[in-house]
Amino acid sequence: MKNLLSLMVAGVLAMSAAVGGAQPLAPVPEPMAASVASGGPIELYRCVKYVDLREMAPCAKPMIVEVRDPCWKPDPCNPCGKPQCVKVQICVPECSCCPPTVKCSKNGKNVRYDFGKYAVDIRGKKGYIEVDYQD
């Protein structure tokens, strides 16, 4: 079995050498995870669609916010159960002097972070989250 594996590896190396100038495929990037003060990584929700990136504030800095999980459904056996939350990275104006005005609608499904001139709308869709920048 070990010989078969080494033979397969040698074949792959020979094929890549025969191709010559071809560049290897780049690895698929993982979603960014920021670290918190406790030192542990934060796992970000993967299914996020960013809209109107040109309307983002110049020199914006990343901020991680929690929103309701778009795939969460209430449990019929536990009607008092709270919805699960996921973390999403948004970019906010760097020099905002005051905290943003946060407005929630549709039971937390839609959230708006208003920074005055700039705003970020976060909407829960079917199976994904949409982050829409407004100027």
PDB file of C-alpha atoms in Angstrom:
ATOM      1  CA  MET A   1       0.000   0.000   0.000  1.00  0.00           C
ATOM      2  CA  LYS A   2       2.868   2.340   0.847  1.00  0.00           C
ATOM      3  CA  ASN A   3       4.462   1.677  -2.549  1.00  0.00           C
ATOM      4  CA  LEU A   4       1.195   2.503  -4.312  1.00  0.00           C
ATOM      5  CA  LEU A   5       0.953   5.816  -2.452  1.00  0.00           C
ATOM      6  CA  SER A   6       4.532   6.788  -3.237  1.00  0.00           C
ATOM      7  CA  LEU A   7       3.966   5.809  -6.879  1.00  0.00           C
ATOM      8  CA  MET A   8       0.870   8.081  -7.031  1.00  0.00           C
ATOM      9  CA  VAL A   9       2.786  10.978  -5.491  1.00  0.00           C
ATOM     10  CA  ALA A  10       5.639  10.489  -7.965  1.00  0.00           C
ATOM     11  CA  GLY A  11       3.125  10.477 -10.839  1.00  0.00           C
ATOM     12  CA  VAL A  12       1.558  13.741  -9.667  1.00  0.00           C
ATOM     13  CA  LEU A  13       4.983  15.353  -9.324  1.00  0.00           C
ATOM     14  CA  ALA A  14       5.992  14.162 -12.797  1.00  0.00           C
ATOM     15  CA  MET A  15       2.757  15.548 -14.290  1.00  0.00           C
ATOM     16  CA  SER A  16       3.265  18.921 -12.610  1.00  0.00           C
ATOM     17  CA  ALA A  17       6.867  19.052 -13.864  1.00  0.00           C
ATOM     18  CA  ALA A  18       5.715  18.209 -17.391  1.00  0.00           C
ATOM     19  CA  VAL A  19       3.249  21.093 -17.395  1.00  0.00           C
ATOM     20  CA  GLY A  20       6.187  23.455 -16.946  1.00  0.00           C
ATOM     21  CA  GLY A  21       5.142  27.102 -16.604  1.00  0.00           C
ATOM     22  CA  ALA A  22       1.646  26.396 -15.302  1.00  0.00           C
ATOM     23  CA  GLN A  23       0.979  27.860 -11.873  1.00  0.00           C
ATOM     24  CA  PRO A  24      -0.537  25.639  -9.167  1.00  0.00           C
ATOM     25  CA  LEU A  25      -4.105  26.363  -8.154  1.00  0.00           C
ATOM     26  CA  ALA A  26      -4.428  28.766  -5.248  1.00  0.00           C
ATOM     27  CA  PRO A  27      -6.077  27.368  -2.124  1.00  0.00           C
ATOM     28  CA  VAL A  28      -9.635  28.473  -1.455  1.00  0.00           C
ATOM     29  CA  PRO A  29      -9.558  31.149   1.261  1.00  0.00           C
ATOM     30  CA  GLU A  30     -11.361  30.430   4.497  1.00  0.00           C
ATOM     31  CA  PRO A  31     -13.680  33.060   5.973  1.00  0.00           C
ATOM     32  CA  MET A  32     -11.844  35.580   8.095  1.00  0.00           C
ATOM     33  CA  ALA A  33     -11.974  35.042  11.833  1.00  0.00           C
ATOM     34  CA  ALA A  34     -11.075  37.790  14.252  1.00  0.00           C
ATOM     35  CA  SER A  35      -9.710  37.198  17.722  1.00  0.00           C
ATOM     36  CA  VAL A  36     -11.325  38.430  20.869  1.00  0.00           C
ATOM     37  CA  ALA A  37      -9.720  39.580  24.096  1.00  0.00           C
ATOM     38  CA  SER A  38     -10.072  36.045  25.479  1.00  0.00           C
ATOM     39  CA  GLY A  39      -7.744  34.845  22.737  1.00  0.00           C
ATOM     40  CA  GLY A  40     -10.165  32.468  21.014  1.00  0.00           C
ATOM     41  CA  PRO A  41     -11.139  32.815  17.358  1.00  0.00           C
ATOM     42  CA  ILE A  42     -14.620  33.929  16.381  1.00  0.00           C
ATOM     43  CA  GLU A  43     -16.354  31.764  13.813  1.00  0.00           C
ATOM     44  CA  LEU A  44     -18.123  33.894  11.223  1.00  0.00           C
ATOM     45  CA  TYR A  45     -21.240  32.832   9.344  1.00  0.00           C
ATOM     46  CA  ARG A  46     -20.222  31.615   5.874  1.00  0.00           C
ATOM     47  CA  CYS A  47     -23.300  32.349   3.747  1.00  0.00           C
ATOM     48  CA  VAL A  48     -23.080  36.152   3.516  1.00  0.00           C
ATOM     49  CA  LYS A  49     -23.722  38.260   0.431  1.00  0.00           C
ATOM     50  CA  TYR A  50     -22.293  41.800   0.426  1.00  0.00           C
ATOM     51  CA  VAL A  51     -24.149  44.390  -1.672  1.00  0.00           C
ATOM     52  CA  ASP A  52     -23.208  47.948  -2.746  1.00  0.00           C
ATOM     53  CA  LEU A  53     -19.591  47.772  -1.598  1.00  0.00           C
ATOM     54  CA  ARG A  54     -18.923  51.072  -3.402  1.00  0.00           C
ATOM     55  CA  GLU A  55     -21.193  52.798  -0.873  1.00  0.00           C
ATOM     56  CA  MET A  56     -19.038  51.676   2.059  1.00  0.00           C
ATOM     57  CA  ALA A  57     -17.420  54.432   4.106  1.00  0.00           C
ATOM     58  CA  PRO A  58     -13.848  55.291   3.075  1.00  0.00           C
ATOM     59  CA  CYS A  59     -11.193  53.864   5.414  1.00  0.00           C
ATOM     60  CA  ALA A  60     -13.828  51.660   7.049  1.00  0.00           C
ATOM     61  CA  LYS A  61     -12.781  49.297   9.802  1.00  0.00           C
ATOM     62  CA  PRO A  62     -14.162  45.776  10.362  1.00  0.00           C
ATOM     63  CA  MET A  63     -16.656  45.145  13.128  1.00  0.00           C
ATOM     64  CA  ILE A  64     -18.250  41.827  14.085  1.00  0.00           C
ATOM     65  CA  VAL A  65     -21.948  41.862  14.954  1.00  0.00           C
ATOM     66  CA  GLU A  66     -24.453  39.200  15.945  1.00  0.00           C
ATOM     67  CA  VAL A  67     -27.670  38.727  14.006  1.00  0.00           C
ATOM     68  CA  ARG A  68     -30.405  36.122  14.017  1.00  0.00           C
ATOM     69  CA  ASP A  69     -29.545  32.891  12.187  1.00  0.00           C
ATOM     70  CA  PRO A  70     -31.479  32.884   8.877  1.00  0.00           C
ATOM     71  CA  CYS A  71     -31.840  29.083   9.062  1.00  0.00           C
ATOM     72  CA  TRP A  72     -33.308  29.061  12.596  1.00  0.00           C
ATOM     73  CA  LYS A  73     -36.848  27.772  12.999  1.00  0.00           C
ATOM     74  CA  PRO A  74     -38.813  27.726  16.259  1.00  0.00           C
ATOM     75  CA  ASP A  75     -39.029  24.367  17.990  1.00  0.00           C
ATOM     76  CA  PRO A  76     -42.672  23.289  18.377  1.00  0.00           C
ATOM     77  CA  CYS A  77     -41.742  21.421  21.585  1.00  0.00           C
ATOM     78  CA  ASN A  78     -40.158  24.554  23.082  1.00  0.00           C
ATOM     79  CA  PRO A  79     -42.219  27.605  22.047  1.00  0.00           C
ATOM     80  CA  CYS A  80     -40.283  29.851  24.449  1.00  0.00           C
ATOM     81  CA  GLY A  81     -36.919  29.030  22.861  1.00  0.00           C
ATOM     82  CA  LYS A  82     -34.823  31.987  21.785  1.00  0.00           C
ATOM     83  CA  PRO A  83     -33.546  32.267  18.206  1.00  0.00           C
ATOM     84  CA  GLN A  84     -29.931  31.333  17.592  1.00  0.00           C
ATOM     85  CA  CYS A  85     -27.492  34.056  16.577  1.00  0.00           C
ATOM     86  CA  VAL A  86     -24.593  34.057  14.137  1.00  0.00           C
ATOM     87  CA  LYS A  87     -21.667  36.442  13.784  1.00  0.00           C
ATOM     88  CA  VAL A  88     -21.156  38.554  10.648  1.00  0.00           C
ATOM     89  CA  GLN A  89     -18.345  40.942   9.780  1.00  0.00           C
ATOM     90  CA  ILE A  90     -19.318  44.400   8.536  1.00  0.00           C
ATOM     91  CA  CYS A  91     -17.194  47.466   7.785  1.00  0.00           C
ATOM     92  CA  VAL A  92     -18.083  50.670   9.623  1.00  0.00           C
ATOM     93  CA  PRO A  93     -16.788  54.257   9.394  1.00  0.00           C
ATOM     94  CA  GLU A  94     -13.456  54.639  11.166  1.00  0.00           C
ATOM     95  CA  CYS A  95     -14.007  58.019  12.759  1.00  0.00           C
ATOM     96  CA  SER A  96     -17.547  57.675  14.083  1.00  0.00           C
ATOM     97  CA  CYS A  97     -17.607  59.851  17.194  1.00  0.00           C
ATOM     98  CA  CYS A  98     -20.740  58.325  18.683  1.00  0.00           C
ATOM     99  CA  PRO A  99     -22.166  54.804  18.757  1.00  0.00           C
ATOM    100  CA  PRO A 100     -24.473  53.901  15.882  1.00  0.00           C
ATOM    101  CA  THR A 101     -28.233  53.901  16.072  1.00  0.00           C
ATOM    102  CA  VAL A 102     -29.316  50.279  15.857  1.00  0.00           C
ATOM    103  CA  LYS A 103     -32.819  49.465  14.629  1.00  0.00           C
ATOM    104  CA  CYS A 104     -34.290  45.960  14.473  1.00  0.00           C
ATOM    105  CA  SER A 105     -37.356  44.856  12.562  1.00  0.00           C
ATOM    106  CA  LYS A 106     -39.153  41.617  11.748  1.00  0.00           C
ATOM    107  CA  ASN A 107     -38.283  40.095  15.121  1.00  0.00           C
ATOM    108  CA  GLY A 108     -34.547  40.689  14.649  1.00  0.00           C
ATOM    109  CA  LYS A 109     -34.426  39.379  11.099  1.00  0.00           C
ATOM    110  CA  ASN A 110     -33.463  42.824   9.731  1.00  0.00           C
ATOM    111  CA  VAL A 111     -30.983  45.101  11.504  1.00  0.00           C
ATOM    112  CA  ARG A 112     -29.795  48.593  10.532  1.00  0.00           C
ATOM    113  CA  TYR A 113     -26.626  50.192  11.918  1.00  0.00           C
ATOM    114  CA  ASP A 114     -26.960  53.931  11.246  1.00  0.00           C
ATOM    115  CA  PHE A 115     -23.781  56.043  11.514  1.00  0.00           C
ATOM    116  CA  GLY A 116     -25.292  59.302  10.224  1.00  0.00           C
ATOM    117  CA  LYS A 117     -23.978  59.691   6.687  1.00  0.00           C
ATOM    118  CA  TYR A 118     -23.331  55.941   6.313  1.00  0.00           C
ATOM    119  CA  ALA A 119     -25.470  52.954   7.268  1.00  0.00           C
ATOM    120  CA  VAL A 120     -25.300  49.166   7.062  1.00  0.00           C
ATOM    121  CA  ASP A 121     -28.439  47.073   6.552  1.00  0.00           C
ATOM    122  CA  ILE A 122     -28.285  43.400   7.493  1.00  0.00           C
ATOM    123  CA  ARG A 123     -31.155  41.253   6.231  1.00  0.00           C
ATOM    124  CA  GLY A 124     -31.825  37.588   6.872  1.00  0.00           C
ATOM    125  CA  LYS A 125     -32.866  35.863   3.644  1.00  0.00           C
ATOM    126  CA  LYS A 126     -33.655  32.197   2.995  1.00  0.00           C
ATOM    127  CA  GLY A 127     -30.422  30.433   3.903  1.00  0.00           C
ATOM    128  CA  TYR A 128     -28.092  33.458   3.754  1.00  0.00           C
ATOM    129  CA  ILE A 129     -27.512  36.928   5.157  1.00  0.00           C
ATOM    130  CA  GLU A 130     -27.349  40.040   2.994  1.00  0.00           C
ATOM    131  CA  VAL A 131     -25.169  42.972   4.101  1.00  0.00           C
ATOM    132  CA  ASP A 132     -26.119  46.153   2.220  1.00  0.00           C
ATOM    133  CA  TYR A 133     -24.059  49.337   2.546  1.00  0.00           C
ATOM    134  CA  GLN A 134     -25.791  52.736   2.283  1.00  0.00           C
ATOM    135  CA  ASP A 135     -24.293  56.179   1.926  1.00  0.00           C
TER     136      ASP A 135
END
